[in-house]
Amino acid sequence: LYLDGAVKDVTEGNDTLIKYVFSTGNTIDSLSYSVQLKDAFSNQPKENCIVGLYTDFDSLTPLYFARTNKQGFAKFDYLKAGTYFLKGFQDENKDLKLQAFEAQGFRSEPFDINESLIDSIPLLVSSPLAKRKIRALKYAAPGSCFITANYDLSNKTFQIEDKVFSKEELIFHSTDSVQLFYTPKDQTILKAIVSGEDEYDTLTTRITERDRRAPLRFISKLTNNELGPHEQFTFELSSLISTVDTSKFKLINTADSSEIKHIIRVEGNKVIIDFDRTKIKEVKLELEKGAATSTTGQLTEALSTIVKVKIAKEYGTVFVDATDFSTPIIVELLQNGKVVSSALLLSDFKTSFTYLTPGEYQFRIIEDNNQNFKWDPLIPFTKEQAEKVYFYTTVSKVRANWEIDVQLKPLN
């Protein structure tokens, strides 16, 4: 008999999964089984999950229950010898039944318990692949909307209110994220429509008074205001650019306050400034108000910024050898837990990461079975497991003007 959260401590309010064991015969079943649950992507232990032993894979209710502790371990006691299917899940509604929307893991093949057993292979848990949908519509004042989805948007048609967008009015930041250039008039609610073959999704977002008054500002995409030899000196607007006034652009060498000759290029919503970087270590860019005008007639605000000009010797390079893998993989370079760069390897299984800021890095590899350049969780209906993830905890130290070699092998 199982009681899940049915009894609480009066003082602390704690509850737990209570098991009441009895026998209809002369003996109580005495076998035990232990298994650990881990997150399929992060490989971290999953606490407070339900683990069930089932007589059939399609059974909704397990024959035996256990709950995972802080280390992700669940232990079953008083088991009867037999053949079982194993499933684990985040029981969000505490009904002790696996729901389609709950994070879960399973083994599609049965296994035998004929003696007490500690399973050495963790059960990996992930949220199932979600139904295709638009995740978010975000307005970036004064002239952009961003749409993100959990599916490929590259061949879709986009509409906001009564405006249908041409390809020239779109920028794809990834296959599932697109920027649309749109400036609202007097609406307080924006409605976006994404349509395609057998598909029609809608989403709305609110326009505030603050959004309406938002100025048009240049935005730098440089990290720490450092311009590498591999990077363009680029500034973006949230609106498409109609014209620029080159007389309102001034580029200065901070070493001697001399003005630097430069060329200005415009690409959509971007202003690119080209100049000879030889022997220049730092520049100051001054933009007067109205240096650029959007297609809606709005003038840009003034800007003054200082940028360090870096050279190739100030960066490091990492060469990665993953030739022990034989199926498509994604190699991710991490710093402080964030992805700095990534590469999809289909056959050669060697790659390099260049122009790296000196520091400590780690690696993660994803077995990209469907070659969609992203990690996919499990699919319960087809019994497909989540794509396997390898996290390499060894730190690779990158130094300026150094090249290092790293070999990554599949982990057990």
Tab-separated table of C-alpha atoms in Angstrom:
chain	number	residue	atom	x	y	z
A	1	LEU	CA	0.000	0.000	0.000
A	2	TYR	CA	1.419	3.398	-1.032
A	3	LEU	CA	0.542	6.835	0.406
A	4	ASP	CA	2.111	9.690	-1.589
A	5	GLY	CA	1.890	13.013	0.281
A	6	ALA	CA	-1.199	11.793	2.140
A	7	VAL	CA	0.388	12.285	5.566
A	8	LYS	CA	2.193	15.481	6.623
A	9	ASP	CA	4.215	16.429	9.663
A	10	VAL	CA	2.137	18.914	11.690
A	11	THR	CA	5.126	21.052	12.685
A	12	GLU	CA	7.278	21.056	9.550
A	13	GLY	CA	4.682	20.253	6.892
A	14	ASN	CA	6.920	17.534	5.426
A	15	ASP	CA	5.400	14.682	3.497
A	16	THR	CA	6.825	11.536	1.965
A	17	LEU	CA	6.015	8.361	0.085
A	18	ILE	CA	4.836	5.876	2.732
A	19	LYS	CA	4.894	2.123	2.057
A	20	TYR	CA	2.852	-0.297	4.121
A	21	VAL	CA	3.962	-3.888	3.527
A	22	PHE	CA	1.969	-7.011	4.352
A	23	SER	CA	1.692	-10.542	3.079
A	24	THR	CA	-1.268	-12.780	2.347
A	25	GLY	CA	0.950	-15.813	2.910
A	26	ASN	CA	3.498	-16.996	5.437
A	27	THR	CA	6.431	-14.891	4.133
A	28	ILE	CA	7.072	-11.354	2.906
A	29	ASP	CA	8.903	-10.864	-0.403
A	30	SER	CA	12.457	-9.790	0.445
A	31	LEU	CA	14.344	-8.775	-2.726
A	32	SER	CA	15.599	-5.201	-3.191
A	33	TYR	CA	16.535	-3.107	-6.221
A	34	SER	CA	18.272	0.288	-6.427
A	35	VAL	CA	18.701	2.619	-9.399
A	36	GLN	CA	19.800	6.221	-9.917
A	37	LEU	CA	17.902	8.806	-11.994
A	38	LYS	CA	19.850	11.511	-13.818
A	39	ASP	CA	18.903	14.392	-16.077
A	40	ALA	CA	19.510	13.215	-19.653
A	41	PHE	CA	21.129	16.512	-20.688
A	42	SER	CA	23.006	17.773	-17.626
A	43	ASN	CA	23.778	14.320	-16.165
A	44	GLN	CA	22.854	15.697	-12.735
A	45	PRO	CA	20.914	13.552	-10.202
A	46	LYS	CA	17.117	13.926	-10.262
A	47	GLU	CA	15.643	14.363	-6.795
A	48	ASN	CA	12.034	13.717	-5.744
A	49	CYS	CA	11.080	11.661	-8.795
A	50	ILE	CA	8.885	8.572	-8.821
A	51	VAL	CA	10.436	5.322	-10.057
A	52	GLY	CA	8.144	2.440	-10.925
A	53	LEU	CA	8.473	-1.235	-11.739
A	54	TYR	CA	5.800	-2.328	-14.235
A	55	THR	CA	4.576	-5.716	-15.390
A	56	ASP	CA	4.013	-4.343	-18.909
A	57	PHE	CA	5.588	-1.416	-20.755
A	58	ASP	CA	2.215	0.157	-21.535
A	59	SER	CA	0.884	-0.172	-17.975
A	60	LEU	CA	-0.271	3.124	-16.475
A	61	THR	CA	0.152	2.103	-12.848
A	62	PRO	CA	3.368	0.517	-11.573
A	63	LEU	CA	3.363	-2.562	-9.399
A	64	TYR	CA	6.054	-1.064	-7.122
A	65	PHE	CA	6.938	2.583	-6.335
A	66	ALA	CA	9.985	4.355	-4.931
A	67	ARG	CA	11.054	7.998	-4.701
A	68	THR	CA	14.525	9.361	-5.475
A	69	ASN	CA	16.627	11.086	-2.821
A	70	LYS	CA	18.985	14.085	-3.239
A	71	GLN	CA	21.545	11.879	-4.956
A	72	GLY	CA	18.901	10.637	-7.399
A	73	PHE	CA	18.782	7.111	-5.953
A	74	ALA	CA	15.579	5.143	-5.508
A	75	LYS	CA	15.453	1.881	-3.590
A	76	PHE	CA	12.787	-0.791	-3.760
A	77	ASP	CA	12.355	-3.246	-0.893
A	78	TYR	CA	10.145	-6.289	-0.386
A	79	LEU	CA	10.147	-7.188	-4.081
A	80	LYS	CA	8.899	-10.417	-5.567
A	81	ALA	CA	11.201	-12.141	-8.047
A	82	GLY	CA	10.030	-11.526	-11.600
A	83	THR	CA	10.357	-9.664	-14.886
A	84	TYR	CA	9.771	-5.899	-14.890
A	85	PHE	CA	9.828	-2.762	-16.993
A	86	LEU	CA	11.496	0.314	-15.467
A	87	LYS	CA	10.187	3.885	-15.700
A	88	GLY	CA	10.941	7.073	-13.798
A	89	PHE	CA	9.097	10.398	-13.906
A	90	GLN	CA	8.591	13.794	-12.271
A	91	ASP	CA	5.171	13.278	-10.720
A	92	GLU	CA	3.891	16.850	-11.026
A	93	ASN	CA	0.285	16.146	-10.034
A	94	LYS	CA	1.175	13.444	-7.468
A	95	ASP	CA	-1.170	10.843	-8.879
A	96	LEU	CA	1.571	8.198	-9.091
A	97	LYS	CA	0.804	7.806	-12.796
A	98	LEU	CA	3.071	8.755	-15.659
A	99	GLN	CA	1.521	11.563	-17.732
A	100	ALA	CA	2.597	12.371	-21.308
A	101	PHE	CA	3.738	15.896	-20.363
A	102	GLU	CA	5.858	14.874	-17.354
A	103	ALA	CA	9.658	14.587	-17.451
A	104	GLN	CA	10.364	10.883	-17.736
A	105	GLY	CA	12.754	8.100	-18.572
A	106	PHE	CA	12.259	4.432	-19.376
A	107	ARG	CA	13.855	1.233	-20.546
A	108	SER	CA	11.940	-0.335	-23.382
A	109	GLU	CA	13.262	-3.846	-22.688
A	110	PRO	CA	12.239	-5.854	-19.606
A	111	PHE	CA	14.753	-7.130	-17.059
A	112	ASP	CA	14.714	-9.845	-14.423
A	113	ILE	CA	15.028	-9.404	-10.678
A	114	ASN	CA	15.915	-12.769	-9.177
A	115	GLU	CA	18.187	-11.448	-6.437
A	116	SER	CA	18.790	-8.123	-4.697
A	117	LEU	CA	20.390	-5.781	-7.184
A	118	ILE	CA	22.061	-2.353	-7.360
A	119	ASP	CA	21.782	-1.134	-10.962
A	120	SER	CA	25.038	0.402	-12.198
A	121	ILE	CA	23.414	2.104	-15.213
A	122	PRO	CA	21.490	5.336	-14.411
A	123	LEU	CA	18.020	5.895	-15.819
A	124	LEU	CA	18.102	9.115	-17.864
A	125	VAL	CA	15.140	11.480	-17.594
A	126	SER	CA	14.023	14.332	-19.850
A	127	SER	CA	10.868	16.248	-20.716
A	128	PRO	CA	9.310	14.675	-23.822
A	129	LEU	CA	9.603	16.388	-27.183
A	130	ALA	CA	6.975	19.115	-26.971
A	131	LYS	CA	4.150	19.625	-29.422
A	132	ARG	CA	5.107	21.990	-32.229
A	133	LYS	CA	4.278	25.511	-31.121
A	134	ILE	CA	5.327	29.154	-31.116
A	135	ARG	CA	7.172	29.735	-27.865
A	136	ALA	CA	7.282	33.512	-27.713
A	137	LEU	CA	6.533	36.790	-29.465
A	138	LYS	CA	8.668	39.622	-28.134
A	139	TYR	CA	8.531	43.271	-29.169
A	140	ALA	CA	11.909	45.068	-29.158
A	141	ALA	CA	11.118	48.773	-29.422
A	142	PRO	CA	11.021	50.697	-31.565
A	143	GLY	CA	11.092	48.523	-34.695
A	144	SER	CA	11.481	44.759	-34.204
A	145	CYS	CA	9.530	41.679	-33.212
A	146	PHE	CA	11.172	38.377	-32.353
A	147	ILE	CA	9.395	35.054	-32.835
A	148	THR	CA	10.786	31.819	-31.400
A	149	ALA	CA	9.384	28.325	-31.831
A	150	ASN	CA	10.328	24.734	-31.098
A	151	TYR	CA	10.382	23.864	-34.801
A	152	ASP	CA	11.978	25.060	-38.045
A	153	LEU	CA	10.575	28.430	-39.155
A	154	SER	CA	12.686	28.902	-42.259
A	155	ASN	CA	9.945	28.080	-44.768
A	156	LYS	CA	7.039	29.740	-42.984
A	157	THR	CA	5.007	32.837	-43.780
A	158	PHE	CA	4.894	35.608	-41.175
A	159	GLN	CA	2.216	38.204	-40.617
A	160	ILE	CA	1.686	40.899	-37.978
A	161	GLU	CA	-1.753	42.489	-38.039
A	162	ASP	CA	-2.403	42.987	-41.781
A	163	LYS	CA	1.260	43.062	-42.851
A	164	VAL	CA	2.786	40.004	-44.549
A	165	PHE	CA	6.589	40.058	-44.429
A	166	SER	CA	8.948	39.593	-47.349
A	167	LYS	CA	12.264	37.759	-46.955
A	168	GLU	CA	14.060	41.123	-46.987
A	169	GLU	CA	12.193	42.102	-43.815
A	170	LEU	CA	13.341	39.017	-41.894
A	171	ILE	CA	16.553	37.998	-40.152
A	172	PHE	CA	16.915	34.390	-38.982
A	173	HIS	CA	19.134	34.106	-35.916
A	174	SER	CA	18.617	30.330	-35.998
A	175	THR	CA	16.186	28.040	-37.792
A	176	ASP	CA	13.691	28.421	-34.921
A	177	SER	CA	14.190	32.141	-34.196
A	178	VAL	CA	13.363	35.036	-36.518
A	179	GLN	CA	13.446	38.831	-36.284
A	180	LEU	CA	10.749	40.825	-38.097
A	181	PHE	CA	11.066	44.555	-38.655
A	182	TYR	CA	7.805	46.168	-37.640
A	183	THR	CA	6.894	49.459	-35.957
A	184	PRO	CA	3.411	49.562	-34.371
A	185	LYS	CA	1.126	52.503	-34.958
A	186	ASP	CA	-1.523	52.923	-32.278
A	187	GLN	CA	-2.030	49.261	-31.278
A	188	THR	CA	-1.810	48.176	-27.669
A	189	ILE	CA	-1.825	44.483	-28.630
A	190	LEU	CA	0.193	42.954	-31.474
A	191	LYS	CA	-0.989	39.726	-33.075
A	192	ALA	CA	1.469	37.597	-35.054
A	193	ILE	CA	0.562	34.732	-37.373
A	194	VAL	CA	2.922	31.976	-38.480
A	195	SER	CA	1.579	29.787	-41.246
A	196	GLY	CA	2.758	27.032	-43.527
A	197	GLU	CA	1.676	23.713	-44.922
A	198	ASP	CA	-0.910	22.300	-42.473
A	199	GLU	CA	0.185	24.869	-39.891
A	200	TYR	CA	-1.337	28.007	-38.423
A	201	ASP	CA	-0.075	29.481	-35.137
A	202	THR	CA	-0.964	32.785	-33.501
A	203	LEU	CA	0.515	34.701	-30.594
A	204	THR	CA	0.014	38.145	-29.093
A	205	THR	CA	2.104	40.602	-27.090
A	206	ARG	CA	1.331	43.887	-25.363
A	207	ILE	CA	2.726	47.288	-26.433
A	208	THR	CA	3.295	49.666	-23.521
A	209	GLU	CA	3.459	53.450	-23.501
A	210	ARG	CA	7.144	53.137	-22.687
A	211	ASP	CA	7.617	51.073	-25.845
A	212	ARG	CA	6.020	53.837	-27.899
A	213	ARG	CA	8.466	56.412	-26.551
A	214	ALA	CA	11.538	54.201	-26.999
A	215	PRO	CA	14.458	55.967	-28.718
A	216	LEU	CA	16.352	54.436	-31.639
A	217	ARG	CA	19.796	53.436	-30.367
A	218	PHE	CA	22.862	51.808	-31.861
A	219	ILE	CA	23.620	48.443	-30.226
A	220	SER	CA	27.108	46.938	-30.189
A	221	LYS	CA	27.488	43.151	-30.391
A	222	LEU	CA	31.115	43.176	-29.217
A	223	THR	CA	32.056	41.326	-26.040
A	224	ASN	CA	33.669	43.580	-23.412
A	225	ASN	CA	34.042	46.285	-26.082
A	226	GLU	CA	36.898	44.334	-27.685
A	227	LEU	CA	37.231	44.118	-31.478
A	228	GLY	CA	39.035	40.974	-32.659
A	229	PRO	CA	40.714	40.563	-36.076
A	230	HIS	CA	37.989	38.057	-36.969
A	231	GLU	CA	35.165	40.495	-36.169
A	232	GLN	CA	33.534	43.337	-38.048
A	233	PHE	CA	33.085	46.678	-36.300
A	234	THR	CA	29.287	46.503	-36.388
A	235	PHE	CA	26.387	48.272	-34.729
A	236	GLU	CA	22.749	47.246	-35.036
A	237	LEU	CA	19.402	48.985	-34.803
A	238	SER	CA	16.051	47.434	-33.993
A	239	SER	CA	14.757	49.049	-37.208
A	240	LEU	CA	15.775	48.830	-40.841
A	241	ILE	CA	18.056	51.667	-41.948
A	242	SER	CA	16.990	54.056	-44.682
A	243	THR	CA	19.982	56.449	-44.796
A	244	VAL	CA	23.155	57.338	-42.888
A	245	ASP	CA	24.815	60.738	-42.543
A	246	THR	CA	28.546	59.989	-42.756
A	247	SER	CA	29.401	63.495	-41.551
A	248	LYS	CA	28.056	62.508	-38.136
A	249	PHE	CA	30.451	59.558	-37.755
A	250	LYS	CA	33.841	60.227	-36.149
A	251	LEU	CA	36.456	57.530	-35.453
A	252	ILE	CA	39.415	58.590	-33.304
A	253	ASN	CA	42.711	56.897	-32.396
A	254	THR	CA	42.863	57.354	-28.610
A	255	ALA	CA	46.682	57.112	-28.634
A	256	ASP	CA	47.123	60.505	-30.347
A	257	SER	CA	43.537	61.814	-30.814
A	258	SER	CA	43.935	61.667	-34.606
A	259	GLU	CA	40.895	60.973	-36.756
A	260	ILE	CA	40.912	57.623	-38.551
A	261	LYS	CA	39.795	57.322	-42.163
A	262	HIS	CA	36.970	54.823	-42.475
A	263	ILE	CA	34.293	53.463	-44.786
A	264	ILE	CA	30.680	53.002	-43.687
A	265	ARG	CA	28.538	50.196	-45.072
A	266	VAL	CA	24.850	49.542	-44.443
A	267	GLU	CA	23.277	46.075	-44.472
A	268	GLY	CA	19.634	46.020	-43.449
A	269	ASN	CA	19.628	47.116	-39.807
A	270	LYS	CA	23.433	47.080	-39.480
A	271	VAL	CA	26.113	49.749	-39.833
A	272	ILE	CA	29.589	48.328	-40.519
A	273	ILE	CA	32.651	50.530	-40.076
A	274	ASP	CA	35.786	49.449	-41.967
A	275	PHE	CA	39.195	50.931	-41.196
A	276	ASP	CA	42.901	50.037	-41.284
A	277	ARG	CA	43.587	48.517	-37.851
A	278	THR	CA	47.376	48.338	-38.266
A	279	LYS	CA	49.184	49.567	-35.121
A	280	ILE	CA	45.907	50.799	-33.598
A	281	LYS	CA	45.201	49.539	-30.085
A	282	GLU	CA	42.126	51.548	-29.119
A	283	VAL	CA	39.562	53.715	-30.893
A	284	LYS	CA	36.806	56.082	-29.831
A	285	LEU	CA	33.644	56.208	-31.913
A	286	GLU	CA	31.466	59.297	-31.725
A	287	LEU	CA	28.072	59.362	-33.421
A	288	GLU	CA	25.951	62.482	-33.441
A	289	LYS	CA	22.167	62.367	-33.148
A	290	GLY	CA	20.687	61.503	-36.535
A	291	ALA	CA	23.745	59.579	-37.761
A	292	ALA	CA	21.220	57.095	-39.171
A	293	THR	CA	17.543	57.276	-40.079
A	294	SER	CA	15.184	54.305	-39.994
A	295	THR	CA	12.738	53.426	-42.758
A	296	THR	CA	9.991	54.899	-40.555
A	297	GLY	CA	11.848	58.244	-40.350
A	298	GLN	CA	13.113	57.921	-36.762
A	299	LEU	CA	16.577	59.378	-36.020
A	300	THR	CA	19.201	57.544	-33.991
A	301	GLU	CA	20.404	58.840	-30.634
A	302	ALA	CA	23.974	60.080	-30.101
A	303	LEU	CA	26.609	57.534	-29.080
A	304	SER	CA	30.156	57.664	-27.727
A	305	THR	CA	32.100	54.473	-27.009
A	306	ILE	CA	35.683	53.274	-26.660
A	307	VAL	CA	36.741	49.950	-28.194
A	308	LYS	CA	39.974	47.998	-27.759
A	309	VAL	CA	41.439	46.687	-31.028
A	310	LYS	CA	42.883	43.208	-30.531
A	311	ILE	CA	45.387	41.260	-32.659
A	312	ALA	CA	45.562	37.525	-33.425
A	313	LYS	CA	48.416	36.912	-30.951
A	314	GLU	CA	46.119	37.861	-28.083
A	315	TYR	CA	43.936	34.811	-28.714
A	316	GLY	CA	44.378	31.050	-28.428
A	317	THR	CA	43.309	28.061	-30.537
A	318	VAL	CA	42.014	24.603	-29.610
A	319	PHE	CA	42.190	21.667	-32.027
A	320	VAL	CA	39.693	18.909	-31.208
A	321	ASP	CA	40.091	15.259	-32.187
A	322	ALA	CA	36.869	13.257	-31.742
A	323	THR	CA	37.713	10.466	-34.188
A	324	ASP	CA	36.707	7.781	-31.679
A	325	PHE	CA	33.100	8.729	-32.466
A	326	SER	CA	31.469	7.172	-35.524
A	327	THR	CA	28.055	8.897	-35.731
A	328	PRO	CA	27.191	12.617	-36.171
A	329	ILE	CA	28.018	14.700	-33.107
A	330	ILE	CA	27.807	18.298	-31.896
A	331	VAL	CA	30.957	19.515	-30.158
A	332	GLU	CA	30.249	22.395	-27.774
A	333	LEU	CA	32.933	24.580	-26.230
A	334	LEU	CA	31.875	25.827	-22.787
A	335	GLN	CA	33.105	28.596	-20.511
A	336	ASN	CA	31.514	29.089	-17.098
A	337	GLY	CA	28.757	26.699	-18.139
A	338	LYS	CA	27.786	28.690	-21.254
A	339	VAL	CA	28.264	27.630	-24.874
A	340	VAL	CA	30.963	29.792	-26.486
A	341	SER	CA	31.046	27.996	-29.830
A	342	SER	CA	29.897	24.734	-31.381
A	343	ALA	CA	30.463	22.562	-34.430
A	344	LEU	CA	28.451	19.794	-36.113
A	345	LEU	CA	30.725	16.937	-37.197
A	346	LEU	CA	29.259	14.465	-39.652
A	347	SER	CA	32.239	12.410	-40.827
A	348	ASP	CA	35.693	13.904	-40.253
A	349	PHE	CA	35.268	14.245	-36.461
A	350	LYS	CA	37.980	16.877	-36.215
A	351	THR	CA	37.446	20.596	-35.716
A	352	SER	CA	39.106	23.696	-34.309
A	353	PHE	CA	38.000	26.658	-32.219
A	354	THR	CA	39.924	29.810	-33.010
A	355	TYR	CA	40.211	33.348	-31.607
A	356	LEU	CA	39.521	32.201	-28.073
A	357	THR	CA	39.955	34.621	-25.196
A	358	PRO	CA	42.523	33.211	-22.735
A	359	GLY	CA	40.814	31.320	-19.936
A	360	GLU	CA	39.462	27.942	-18.868
A	361	TYR	CA	37.159	25.932	-21.114
A	362	GLN	CA	35.335	22.609	-21.043
A	363	PHE	CA	33.621	20.458	-23.660
A	364	ARG	CA	30.271	18.793	-24.189
A	365	ILE	CA	29.424	16.366	-26.987
A	366	ILE	CA	25.895	15.525	-28.148
A	367	GLU	CA	25.209	12.521	-30.353
A	368	ASP	CA	23.116	14.288	-32.999
A	369	ASN	CA	21.349	11.291	-34.497
A	370	ASN	CA	19.000	13.294	-36.749
A	371	GLN	CA	21.616	15.949	-37.615
A	372	ASN	CA	19.398	18.889	-36.663
A	373	PHE	CA	22.223	20.606	-34.759
A	374	LYS	CA	20.425	20.498	-31.410
A	375	TRP	CA	19.792	18.080	-28.565
A	376	ASP	CA	16.528	16.132	-28.751
A	377	PRO	CA	14.770	14.665	-25.671
A	378	LEU	CA	13.071	11.285	-25.566
A	379	ILE	CA	9.979	10.444	-27.600
A	380	PRO	CA	7.753	8.075	-25.566
A	381	PHE	CA	5.411	7.029	-28.395
A	382	THR	CA	8.251	5.716	-30.546
A	383	LYS	CA	10.325	4.594	-27.531
A	384	GLU	CA	13.233	6.737	-28.732
A	385	GLN	CA	15.667	7.690	-26.004
A	386	ALA	CA	17.052	11.211	-25.575
A	387	GLU	CA	20.176	11.893	-27.588
A	388	LYS	CA	23.229	10.965	-25.559
A	389	VAL	CA	25.275	13.749	-23.968
A	390	TYR	CA	28.894	13.558	-22.820
A	391	PHE	CA	30.164	16.231	-20.459
A	392	TYR	CA	33.943	16.472	-20.084
A	393	THR	CA	34.884	17.939	-16.717
A	394	THR	CA	38.606	18.252	-17.447
A	395	VAL	CA	39.495	21.925	-17.870
A	396	SER	CA	41.422	23.046	-20.965
A	397	LYS	CA	43.478	26.168	-20.300
A	398	VAL	CA	43.748	28.470	-23.300
A	399	ARG	CA	46.628	30.959	-23.387
A	400	ALA	CA	47.330	33.878	-25.703
A	401	ASN	CA	49.206	32.911	-28.882
A	402	TRP	CA	49.037	29.210	-27.980
A	403	GLU	CA	47.571	26.194	-29.742
A	404	ILE	CA	46.436	23.141	-27.769
A	405	ASP	CA	45.229	19.718	-28.851
A	406	VAL	CA	42.290	18.014	-27.115
A	407	GLN	CA	41.151	14.445	-27.685
A	408	LEU	CA	37.549	13.624	-26.787
A	409	LYS	CA	36.461	10.000	-26.477
A	410	PRO	CA	33.046	8.497	-25.708
A	411	LEU	CA	32.505	8.219	-21.960
A	412	ASN	CA	31.161	5.105	-20.278
